[in-house]
Amino acid sequence: MFAKTTLGLAALGYLASSVNAHMMLNTPVPYGKSSLSNSPLMNDTSDFPCKLRPGAFDITTMNTIPVGVPQPLSFIGGATHGGGSCQVSVTLDKEPTKNSQWKVIHSIIGGCPSNATGNLSGNPAGTDASVFEFSVPKGMPNGQYTLAWTWFNKIGNREMYMNCAPITVTGGGSDNSVFDTLPDMFVLNIAEGQCQSVEGEDFAFPSPGASVETGALAVPGSSMRGSGCASVTKLGAGAGSAGSPAVPTATSAASYAASSSAAATTTAALTSSGPAATGGAVSSSSDSVVTMTTTSTVTTTASSVSSTSAAAISVVPVSSEARSSGASAASGYPAASGFSRPSDFARPSGTSRPSGSYGSYGTQRSNSGSGNSSSGSTGVTSGSSNASSGSTASTGSCTGGRVPCTKLDEFVCIGNSEFGICEPDNCATPQPLAQGTACTNGNVQKRSMRIAQHMKGPHLRRMYGHL
């Protein structure tokens, strides 16, 4: 009864403050900002994707994103609807259609765009929602394409929000091999009477990808109701063909150069080890900053991972470039707070996570191996459930399904269907590869074609604060 009452009060708060105060993307700067409304997608799919409308793909600011460099994900609005779950996805199309194929590069389970109960405020221009970080995986093709933020709210009407932004990716690869390994964007709540999420749950995506964070207050669940789920949820796959990214045009380059200094400041803050160009400080050693390594180019399937400690292992050193630290979020953005691995993913007894530069492992973003729709959880890191309390490094043998390794940050093949990254305690956690790929001799291969050699992404760092 108490839970129902609490949910009811949250819903009343939602009704009181969300009439004119939904949410929309702030950074990266979206397409058609002057015509973009803060409302969700229509429930007849007519404006899918990207809230189609006149001027939907007008570019006011080109967001230039180097691969592997953390970028801020921030929002405008006060009606956060109790939070929910979000994804950051990309398509190689400049002006996406229903046939466009979207691939997930980051998933957030719970607490997005805020972990506040109900709504933050009724202010449609508010900027108090949490700020998250994402990175474009190394190896993604260079060129101009489209990024999407999608959101499934926790409280209120069953809705899907989708804002899109133009991006120019630099420092990447020349083909789609990495793009092809990523999971498709998940779609829900946009067809009248068909396939809806359940109010009060933070939707746990069946295939969240390799870069995932879970809110400390999240109530993960993968329940769906209504007909048509088999077709609705696959709308993110489009026609199943990625196409090719466009070569950046002179117009888009000029637009980027003439845009507000905020975009340049963000890039500077994220790549500099000192103060940002506008004076915003970038912390590099504060106790409020924690780091961890993530694999940005290897994705997962929805299947569970079985522990395998006796599997054959092959290793390949990771380049020094991949081991460099990313920068923290630009100063001036309120950092997301209260994120940790949920308790049901606690590391088995007898194992631990090193302290020092890794900070408190229980309060940093997680690197998910697989989703688990049957249990409503997200399968953080791998099926072997590898979380910790932030204690000192283990000096004993590897436990909990992890396997021994010899060199920090080595890429480890565990059999041919799993991989791991060698951690400071000389153990690697098994993580599943995307369907259709295999790990052989330290390389990830797809369809008998080598697609990646050094699959370790950059260190991700974030600053924690409170709303």
PDB file of C-alpha atoms in Angstrom, residues 7 12 59 91 133 135 146 156 221 225 231 235 276 296 298 304 359 374 379-380 386 396 400 402 408 452 465:
ATOM      1  CA  LEU A   7       3.871   6.150  -6.764  1.00  0.00           C
ATOM      2  CA  LEU A  12       0.333  13.767  -9.054  1.00  0.00           C
ATOM      3  CA  ILE A  59      22.159  22.615 -38.333  1.00  0.00           C
ATOM      4  CA  THR A  91      23.192   6.361 -37.441  1.00  0.00           C
ATOM      5  CA  GLU A 133      29.072  11.189 -20.270  1.00  0.00           C
ATOM      6  CA  SER A 135      32.078   8.389 -25.945  1.00  0.00           C
ATOM      7  CA  THR A 146      23.522  11.688 -36.605  1.00  0.00           C
ATOM      8  CA  GLY A 156       3.539   9.208 -16.139  1.00  0.00           C
ATOM      9  CA  GLY A 221      12.627  -4.128 -15.239  1.00  0.00           C
ATOM     10  CA  ARG A 225       2.710  -5.117 -22.339  1.00  0.00           C
ATOM     11  CA  SER A 231       8.031  -5.319 -34.620  1.00  0.00           C
ATOM     12  CA  LEU A 235      12.266  -0.105 -35.398  1.00  0.00           C
ATOM     13  CA  ALA A 276      39.190  25.016 -19.860  1.00  0.00           C
ATOM     14  CA  SER A 296      33.838   0.674 -26.285  1.00  0.00           C
ATOM     15  CA  VAL A 298      32.814  -4.879 -28.184  1.00  0.00           C
ATOM     16  CA  SER A 304      23.565 -14.822 -20.005  1.00  0.00           C
ATOM     17  CA  GLY A 359      38.288   5.327  -6.731  1.00  0.00           C
ATOM     18  CA  SER A 374      14.011 -12.377 -17.794  1.00  0.00           C
ATOM     19  CA  GLY A 379      23.863  -7.813 -16.291  1.00  0.00           C
ATOM     20  CA  VAL A 380      26.567  -5.328 -15.374  1.00  0.00           C
ATOM     21  CA  ASN A 386      31.550  -8.453 -11.162  1.00  0.00           C
ATOM     22  CA  GLY A 396      44.905 -14.065  -4.129  1.00  0.00           C
ATOM     23  CA  GLY A 400      33.969 -15.487  -9.290  1.00  0.00           C
ATOM     24  CA  ARG A 402      37.422 -14.455 -13.550  1.00  0.00           C
ATOM     25  CA  LEU A 408      47.685  -4.815 -16.997  1.00  0.00           C
ATOM     26  CA  ALA A 452      39.582  -5.217 -34.286  1.00  0.00           C
ATOM     27  CA  GLY A 465      27.833  16.011  -7.249  1.00  0.00           C
TER      28      GLY A 465
END
